[in-house]
XYZ file of C-alpha atoms in Angstrom:
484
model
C 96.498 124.691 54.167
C 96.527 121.112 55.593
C 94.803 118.684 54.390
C 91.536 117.739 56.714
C 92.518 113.978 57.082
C 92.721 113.752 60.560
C 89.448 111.817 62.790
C 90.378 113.237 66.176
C 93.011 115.834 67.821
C 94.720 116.496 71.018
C 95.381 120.063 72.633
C 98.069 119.640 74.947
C 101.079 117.797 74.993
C 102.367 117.397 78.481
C 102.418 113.549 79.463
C 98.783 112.519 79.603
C 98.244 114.787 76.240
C 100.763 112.880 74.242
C 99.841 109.232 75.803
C 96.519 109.570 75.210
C 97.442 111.216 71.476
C 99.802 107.788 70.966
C 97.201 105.560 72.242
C 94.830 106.963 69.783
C 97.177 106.841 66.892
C 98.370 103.123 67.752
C 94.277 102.195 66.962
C 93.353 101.253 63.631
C 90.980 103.544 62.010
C 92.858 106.790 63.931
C 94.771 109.872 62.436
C 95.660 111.661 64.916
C 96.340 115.983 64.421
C 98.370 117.410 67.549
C 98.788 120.899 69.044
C 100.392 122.239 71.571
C 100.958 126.622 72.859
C 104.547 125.611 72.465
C 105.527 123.886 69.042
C 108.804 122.837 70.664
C 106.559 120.768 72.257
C 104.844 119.347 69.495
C 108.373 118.721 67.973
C 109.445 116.759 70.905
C 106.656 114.502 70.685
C 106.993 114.305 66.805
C 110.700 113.205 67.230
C 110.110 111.183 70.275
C 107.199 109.139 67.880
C 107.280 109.211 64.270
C 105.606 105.888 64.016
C 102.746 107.732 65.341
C 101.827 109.562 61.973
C 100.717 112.827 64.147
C 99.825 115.685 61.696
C 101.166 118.728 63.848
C 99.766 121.849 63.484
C 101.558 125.230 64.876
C 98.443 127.450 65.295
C 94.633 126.533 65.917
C 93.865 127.692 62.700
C 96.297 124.851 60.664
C 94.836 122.690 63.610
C 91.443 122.540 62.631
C 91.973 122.565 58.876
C 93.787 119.247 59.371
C 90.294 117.658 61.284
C 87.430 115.856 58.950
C 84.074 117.383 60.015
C 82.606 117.086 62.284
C 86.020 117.792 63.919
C 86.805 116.714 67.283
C 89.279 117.879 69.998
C 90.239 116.553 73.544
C 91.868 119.148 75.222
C 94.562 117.909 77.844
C 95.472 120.693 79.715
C 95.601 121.993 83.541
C 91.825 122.165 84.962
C 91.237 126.057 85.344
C 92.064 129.328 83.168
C 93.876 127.277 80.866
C 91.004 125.334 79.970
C 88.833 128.592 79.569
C 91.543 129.836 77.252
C 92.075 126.826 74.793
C 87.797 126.036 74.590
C 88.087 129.901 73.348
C 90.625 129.734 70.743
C 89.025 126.535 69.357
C 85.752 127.804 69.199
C 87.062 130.883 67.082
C 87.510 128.098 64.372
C 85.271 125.404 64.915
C 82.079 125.430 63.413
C 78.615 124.153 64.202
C 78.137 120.239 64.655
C 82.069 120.097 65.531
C 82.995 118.507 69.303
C 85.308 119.927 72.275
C 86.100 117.283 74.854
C 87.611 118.412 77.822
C 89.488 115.240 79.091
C 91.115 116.882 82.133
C 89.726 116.775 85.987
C 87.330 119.261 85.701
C 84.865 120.350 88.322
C 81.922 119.440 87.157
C 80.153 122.830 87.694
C 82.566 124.303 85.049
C 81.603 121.790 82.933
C 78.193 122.788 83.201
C 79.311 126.606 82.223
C 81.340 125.748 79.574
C 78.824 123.442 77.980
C 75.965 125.720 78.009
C 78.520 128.792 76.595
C 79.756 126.383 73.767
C 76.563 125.253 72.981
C 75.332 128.675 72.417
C 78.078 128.111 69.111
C 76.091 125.274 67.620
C 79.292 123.181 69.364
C 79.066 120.188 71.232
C 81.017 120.752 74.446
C 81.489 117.321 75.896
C 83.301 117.029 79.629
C 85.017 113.486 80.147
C 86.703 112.119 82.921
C 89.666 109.828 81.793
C 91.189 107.923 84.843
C 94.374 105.400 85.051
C 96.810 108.225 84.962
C 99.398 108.543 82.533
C 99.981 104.796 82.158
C 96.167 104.163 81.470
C 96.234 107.047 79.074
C 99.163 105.204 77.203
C 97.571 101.874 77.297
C 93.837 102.243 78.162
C 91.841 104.537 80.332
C 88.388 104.292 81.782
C 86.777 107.390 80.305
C 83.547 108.752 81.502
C 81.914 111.432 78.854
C 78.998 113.089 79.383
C 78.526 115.706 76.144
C 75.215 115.864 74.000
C 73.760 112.178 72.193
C 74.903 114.218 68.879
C 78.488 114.336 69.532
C 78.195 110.854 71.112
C 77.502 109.653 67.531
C 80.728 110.963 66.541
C 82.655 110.489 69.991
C 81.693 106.876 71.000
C 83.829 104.913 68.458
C 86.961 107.033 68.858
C 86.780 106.570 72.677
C 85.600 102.979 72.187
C 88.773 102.238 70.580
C 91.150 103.558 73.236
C 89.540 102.722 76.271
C 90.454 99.730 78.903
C 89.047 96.393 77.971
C 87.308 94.527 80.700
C 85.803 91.116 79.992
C 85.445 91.960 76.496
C 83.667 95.487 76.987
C 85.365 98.781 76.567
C 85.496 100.597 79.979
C 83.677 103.839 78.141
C 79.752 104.853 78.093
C 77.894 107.556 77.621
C 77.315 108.906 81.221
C 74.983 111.446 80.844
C 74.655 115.304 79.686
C 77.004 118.368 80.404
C 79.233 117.560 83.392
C 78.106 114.406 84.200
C 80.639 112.929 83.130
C 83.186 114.954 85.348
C 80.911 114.489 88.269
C 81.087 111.008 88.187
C 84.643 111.201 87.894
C 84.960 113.309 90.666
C 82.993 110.639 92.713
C 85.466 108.218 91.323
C 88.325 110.212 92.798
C 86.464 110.321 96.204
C 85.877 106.837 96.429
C 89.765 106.303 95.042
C 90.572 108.347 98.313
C 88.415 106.366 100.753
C 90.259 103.148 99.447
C 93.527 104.163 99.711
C 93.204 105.821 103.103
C 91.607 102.289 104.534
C 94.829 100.384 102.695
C 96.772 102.857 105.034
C 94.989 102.401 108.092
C 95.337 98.467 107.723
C 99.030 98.488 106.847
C 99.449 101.061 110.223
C 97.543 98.558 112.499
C 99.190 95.346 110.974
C 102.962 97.226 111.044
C 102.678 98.294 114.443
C 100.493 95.743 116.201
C 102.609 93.095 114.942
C 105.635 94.706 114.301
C 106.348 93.146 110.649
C 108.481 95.345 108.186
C 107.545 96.641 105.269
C 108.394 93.556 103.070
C 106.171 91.449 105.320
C 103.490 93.098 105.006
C 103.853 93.361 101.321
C 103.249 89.650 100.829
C 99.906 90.195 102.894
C 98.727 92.371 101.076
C 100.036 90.314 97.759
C 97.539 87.397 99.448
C 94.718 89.401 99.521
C 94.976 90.273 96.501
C 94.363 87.113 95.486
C 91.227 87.117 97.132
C 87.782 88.999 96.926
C 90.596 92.124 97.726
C 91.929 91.675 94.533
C 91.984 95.424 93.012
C 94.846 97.883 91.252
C 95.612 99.856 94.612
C 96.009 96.504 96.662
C 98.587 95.079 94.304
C 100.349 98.303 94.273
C 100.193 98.629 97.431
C 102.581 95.403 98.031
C 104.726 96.623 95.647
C 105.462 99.831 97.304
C 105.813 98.008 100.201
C 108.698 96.118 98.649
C 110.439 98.829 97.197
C 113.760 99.105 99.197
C 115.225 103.057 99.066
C 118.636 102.761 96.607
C 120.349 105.421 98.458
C 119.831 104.451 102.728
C 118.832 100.792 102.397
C 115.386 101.124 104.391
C 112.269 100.365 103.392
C 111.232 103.083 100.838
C 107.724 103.654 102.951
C 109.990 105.117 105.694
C 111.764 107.274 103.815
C 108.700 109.217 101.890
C 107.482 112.177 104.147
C 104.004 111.047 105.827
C 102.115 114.036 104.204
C 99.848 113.304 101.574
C 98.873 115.453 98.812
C 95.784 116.203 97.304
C 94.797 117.769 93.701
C 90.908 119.064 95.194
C 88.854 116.133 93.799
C 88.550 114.518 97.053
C 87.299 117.548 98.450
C 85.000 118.513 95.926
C 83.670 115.165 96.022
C 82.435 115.609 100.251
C 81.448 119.222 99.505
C 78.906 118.400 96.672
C 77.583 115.513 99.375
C 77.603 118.151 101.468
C 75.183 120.172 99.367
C 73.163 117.124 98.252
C 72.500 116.072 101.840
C 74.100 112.777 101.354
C 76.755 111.223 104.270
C 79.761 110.201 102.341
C 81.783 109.770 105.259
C 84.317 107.235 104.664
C 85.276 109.423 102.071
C 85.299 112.786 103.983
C 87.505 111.328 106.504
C 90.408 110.556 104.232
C 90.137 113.389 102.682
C 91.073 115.102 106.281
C 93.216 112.415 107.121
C 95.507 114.128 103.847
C 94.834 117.486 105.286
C 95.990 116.355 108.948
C 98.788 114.472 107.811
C 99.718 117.534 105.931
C 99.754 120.050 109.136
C 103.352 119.378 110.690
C 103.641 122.227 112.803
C 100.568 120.804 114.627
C 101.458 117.171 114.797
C 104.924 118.474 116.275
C 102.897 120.199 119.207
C 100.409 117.815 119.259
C 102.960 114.860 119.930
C 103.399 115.821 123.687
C 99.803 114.979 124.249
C 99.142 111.902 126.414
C 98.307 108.579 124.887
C 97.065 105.077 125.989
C 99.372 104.160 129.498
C 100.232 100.856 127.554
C 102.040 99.908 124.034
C 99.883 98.525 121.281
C 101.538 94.610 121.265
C 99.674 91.645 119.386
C 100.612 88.374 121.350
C 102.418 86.342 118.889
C 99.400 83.341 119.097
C 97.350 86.233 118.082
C 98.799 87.634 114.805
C 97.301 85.768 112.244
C 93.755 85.927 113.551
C 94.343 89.908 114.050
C 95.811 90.006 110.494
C 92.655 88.489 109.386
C 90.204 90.744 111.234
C 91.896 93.886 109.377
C 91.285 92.231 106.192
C 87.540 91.862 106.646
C 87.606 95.039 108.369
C 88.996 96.461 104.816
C 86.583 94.628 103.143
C 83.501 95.877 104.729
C 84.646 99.300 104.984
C 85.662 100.062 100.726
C 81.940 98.207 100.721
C 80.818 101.337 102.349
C 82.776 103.503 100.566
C 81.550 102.341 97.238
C 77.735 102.468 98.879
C 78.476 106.003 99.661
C 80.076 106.959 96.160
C 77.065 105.483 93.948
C 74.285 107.696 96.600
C 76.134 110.395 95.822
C 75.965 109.344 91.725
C 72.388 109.077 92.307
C 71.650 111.637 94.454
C 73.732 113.867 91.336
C 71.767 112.239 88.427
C 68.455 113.743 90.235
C 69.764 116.657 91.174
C 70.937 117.798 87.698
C 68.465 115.718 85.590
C 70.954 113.092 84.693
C 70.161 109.523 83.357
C 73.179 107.633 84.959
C 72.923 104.137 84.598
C 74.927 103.100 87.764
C 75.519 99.487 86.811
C 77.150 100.339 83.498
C 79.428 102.890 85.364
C 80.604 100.212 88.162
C 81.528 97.995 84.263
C 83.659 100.688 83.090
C 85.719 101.069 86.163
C 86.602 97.447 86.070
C 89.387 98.528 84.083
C 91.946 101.225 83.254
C 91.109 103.567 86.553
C 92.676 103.485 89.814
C 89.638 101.805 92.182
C 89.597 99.178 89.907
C 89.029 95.670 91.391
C 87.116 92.653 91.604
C 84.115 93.486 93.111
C 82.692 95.638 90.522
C 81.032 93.821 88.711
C 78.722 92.707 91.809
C 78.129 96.149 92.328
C 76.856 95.553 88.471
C 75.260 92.810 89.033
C 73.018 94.484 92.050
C 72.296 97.109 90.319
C 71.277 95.040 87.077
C 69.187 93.143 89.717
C 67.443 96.203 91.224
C 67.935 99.180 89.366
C 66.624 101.481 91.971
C 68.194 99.722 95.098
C 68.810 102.360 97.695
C 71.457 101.813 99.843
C 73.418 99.300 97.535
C 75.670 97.416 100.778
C 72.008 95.828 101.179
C 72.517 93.803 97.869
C 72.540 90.370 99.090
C 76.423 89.694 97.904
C 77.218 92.636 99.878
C 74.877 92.237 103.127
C 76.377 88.833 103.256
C 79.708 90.150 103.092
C 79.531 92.738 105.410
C 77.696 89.553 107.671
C 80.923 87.899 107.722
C 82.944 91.002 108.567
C 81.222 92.775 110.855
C 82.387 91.294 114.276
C 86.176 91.658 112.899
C 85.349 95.173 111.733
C 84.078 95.930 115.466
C 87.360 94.127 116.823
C 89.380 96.118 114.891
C 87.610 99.410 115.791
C 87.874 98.597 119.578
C 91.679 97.789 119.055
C 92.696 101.110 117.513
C 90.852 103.355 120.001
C 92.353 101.478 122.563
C 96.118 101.161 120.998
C 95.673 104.741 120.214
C 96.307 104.263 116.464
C 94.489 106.540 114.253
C 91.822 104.921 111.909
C 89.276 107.467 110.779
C 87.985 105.893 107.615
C 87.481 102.103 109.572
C 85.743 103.844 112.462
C 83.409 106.512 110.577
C 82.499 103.538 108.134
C 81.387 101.449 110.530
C 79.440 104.048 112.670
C 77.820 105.014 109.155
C 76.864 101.287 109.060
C 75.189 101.012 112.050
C 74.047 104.340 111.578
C 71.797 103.339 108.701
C 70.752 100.102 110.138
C 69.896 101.897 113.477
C 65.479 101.742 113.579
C 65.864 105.056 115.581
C 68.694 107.725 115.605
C 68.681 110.522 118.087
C 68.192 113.326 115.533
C 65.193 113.221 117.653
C 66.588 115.388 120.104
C 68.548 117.587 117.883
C 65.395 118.533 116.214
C 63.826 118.807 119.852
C 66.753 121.228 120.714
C 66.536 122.915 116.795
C 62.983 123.924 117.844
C 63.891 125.478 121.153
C 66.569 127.792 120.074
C 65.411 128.725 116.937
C 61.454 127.401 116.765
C 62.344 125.115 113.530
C 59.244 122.930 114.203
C 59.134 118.726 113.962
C 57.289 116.088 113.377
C 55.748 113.615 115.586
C 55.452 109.571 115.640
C 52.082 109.423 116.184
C 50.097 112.185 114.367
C 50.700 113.924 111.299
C 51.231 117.214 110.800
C 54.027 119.827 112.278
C 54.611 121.059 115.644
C 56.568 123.138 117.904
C 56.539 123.693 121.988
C 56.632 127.040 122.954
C 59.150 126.848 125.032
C 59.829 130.257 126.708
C 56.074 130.427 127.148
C 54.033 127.660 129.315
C 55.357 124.625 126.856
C 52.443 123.753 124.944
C 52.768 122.527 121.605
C 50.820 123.863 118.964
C 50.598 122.960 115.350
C 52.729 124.890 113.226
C 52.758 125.475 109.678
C 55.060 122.987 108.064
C 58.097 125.085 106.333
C 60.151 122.291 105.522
């Protein structure tokens, strides 16, 4: 039988598994017990990094021998079954007080499941969204657990140690209970798509309005992100732009297939909205901008379709002012999609009886996940201002921002309608923007025509109380009884 001298384990050794078991074994304090299904596995990563000190383990059993109490396990496995399987195996030897940690992307309602089943146990199930992929596992995620306070006794030092490090604060904190932890990270992974799909649609309208290349438009995008840009998937973004393909010589952007992929978070992310009743559509339409761009057999038919009579041309006097209208057009659009992301965190946290603190979770993506940029930490600071601020792009930093923007943001709007270049997430951000500023919207007929085809009743400006017209009758309204 081992001997139980190991603080934390890992399940799972595929690439995150093992980075995140060598970034906890390169912190002091750390012993670090490994298993994988496959102990080839675990022998690969043994050989690949003795200096590690892993203590591998070739059954669950030897596995949780080789943990102190209360022992704790992140499991690093594919979301699903697989999951499922390993929280069963570990619970057959885990005892009472001990901690599960599913670190993988989750849906949050599973979480939920598997937290109330485990608990049942006397085990602390604890679901924990780890972003910054398998380089920030290596070096230093942002990790959002949610999990009892008990095991966050226990947890909250290991994770401490290994997280990203953002002005001198670890990017981790307690999020809240069961899965919210994965449902913040979910809404992480939204927002993540809404920000990548508006780099796109900037990089489209700059390449073909002005006709730049590639490497051009790399060193734009490397001067905003010296700027109030600055974030992770802007300065990546110039260097894919850079990267020239080895084998044909063209930019590597033009050789990668224009379908984008998607791993479900994106859309789980606009379907809870959905349910929650809260517009998150910046988000929603780069999540079907993947899904389009992933239809070929359409876009082949589709291509024959007529377009505008004229091509899309910036006059050359023009360039620089257009190039700066798509940057404040990017600006004041990922302000919206960050507005959207925290109502849906909020809207969550009430839902499910969650105490997020939505200040400290803008801190710990400053560092170590993919949307992380400069910004956040007004997004911090407005919320540290007014913790209950509802629409959060009203913050002053923000409304001012979005001040400066907003005719460029129209421009740019009006420019790809008109040029015929797609730009879903610029245009449904701003029409959420002036959708929420708008002092009267016409949902005032749609609930006029709700309550002639199917008598579901509204209310009026002037009175209280609940109405409906009877409409196949002689069109008098009566008061109704309020069912809503």
């Amino acid at each position: 039988m081992p001997t139980a001298t190991a603080n934390i384990g890992v399940v799972g050794l595929a690439v995150m598994g093992s980075n995140l078991a060598r970034n906890l074994a390169s912190r002091e304090g750390n012993t670090v017990a490994i298993f994988n299904r496959s102990y080839e596995k675990t022998q690969g990563v043994l050989d690949a990094h003795p200096e590690a000190g892993f203590l591998p383990a070739a059954s669950y059993q030897e596995f949780a021998d080789s943990l102190q109490k209360p022992r704790t396990a992140i499991i690093m496995v594919k979301a699903g079954a697989g999951t499922d399987a390993v929280i069963d195996e570990l619970v057959k030897v885990f005892e009472p007080g001990d901690i599960i940690v599913d670190g993988g992307n989750a849906y949050f309602p599973d979480t939920i499941r598997r937290e109330q089943a485990v608990r049942a146990t006397g085990i602390n199930f604890v679901g924990a969204g780890i972003s910054g992929g398998e380089e920030g596992a290596l070096t230093g995620p942002s990790i959002m657990p949610g999990g009892s306070d008990e095991s966050w006794v226990t947890l909250g030092p290991i994770l401490r140690s290994i997280a990203a490090i953002a002005e001198g604060e670890p990017c981790v904190t307690h999020v809240g209970h069961d899965g919210a932890g994965h449902f913040v990270k979910m809404v992480h992974n939204g927002i993540e798509y809404a920000d990548m799909q508006l780099i796109a649609e900037a990089y489209d309208l700059i390449r073909r309005g002005t006709g730049k290349s590639p490497a051009e438009i790399a060193e734009i995008f490397a001067a905003w992100n010296a700027g109030e840009l600055e974030s992770y998937l802007i300065e990546i973004t110039a260097e894919v732009l850079r990267q020239v393909d080895a084998e044909t010589g063209a930019p590597l952007v033009d050789v990668i297939l224009d379908q984008a992929g998607a791993k479900g978070t994106g859309a789980w992310t606009v379907q809870t909205a959905l349910a929650l009743g809260v517009p998150v559509s910046g988000i929603a339409e780069a999540t079907f901008a993947r899904s389009l761009s992933s239809h070929p057999e359409q876009r082949v038919v589709a291509a024959a379709l007529p377009g505008p009579a004229e091509a899309f041309t910036i006059p050359a006097d023009q360039v620089d002012a257009f190039i700066e209208d798509v940057r404040l057009a990017l600006y004041a659009s990922k302000i919206v999609a960050y507005s959207q992301g925290f109502d849906e965190i909020r809207a969550g946290a009430a839902e499910y009886g969650w105490n997020i603190d939505l200040g400290a979770t803008a801190k710990i993506w400053r560092g170590g996940c993919i949307i992380r940029a400069q910004f956040l930490n007004r997004i911090a600071d407005a919320y540290a201002s007014t913790p209950d601020l509802p629409v959060l792009m009203t913050a002053p930093y923000f409304a001012e921002a979005i001040g400066r923007a907003q005719a460029a943001w129209r421009r740019v709007v009006v420019t790809a309608a008109q040029a015929g270049i797609p730009a879903p997430a610029f245009s449904s951000s701003l029409s959420y923007y002036d959708g929420i500023r708008a002092d009267r919207l016409p949902a005032a007929l749609v609930q006029g025509q709700r309550d002639f085809f199917g008598a579901h009743t509204y209310k009026r400006t002037d009175k209280p109380g609940t109405f409906h017209t009877q409409w196949s009758g002689d069109r008098t309204e009566i008061e109704a009884q309020d069912t809503h």
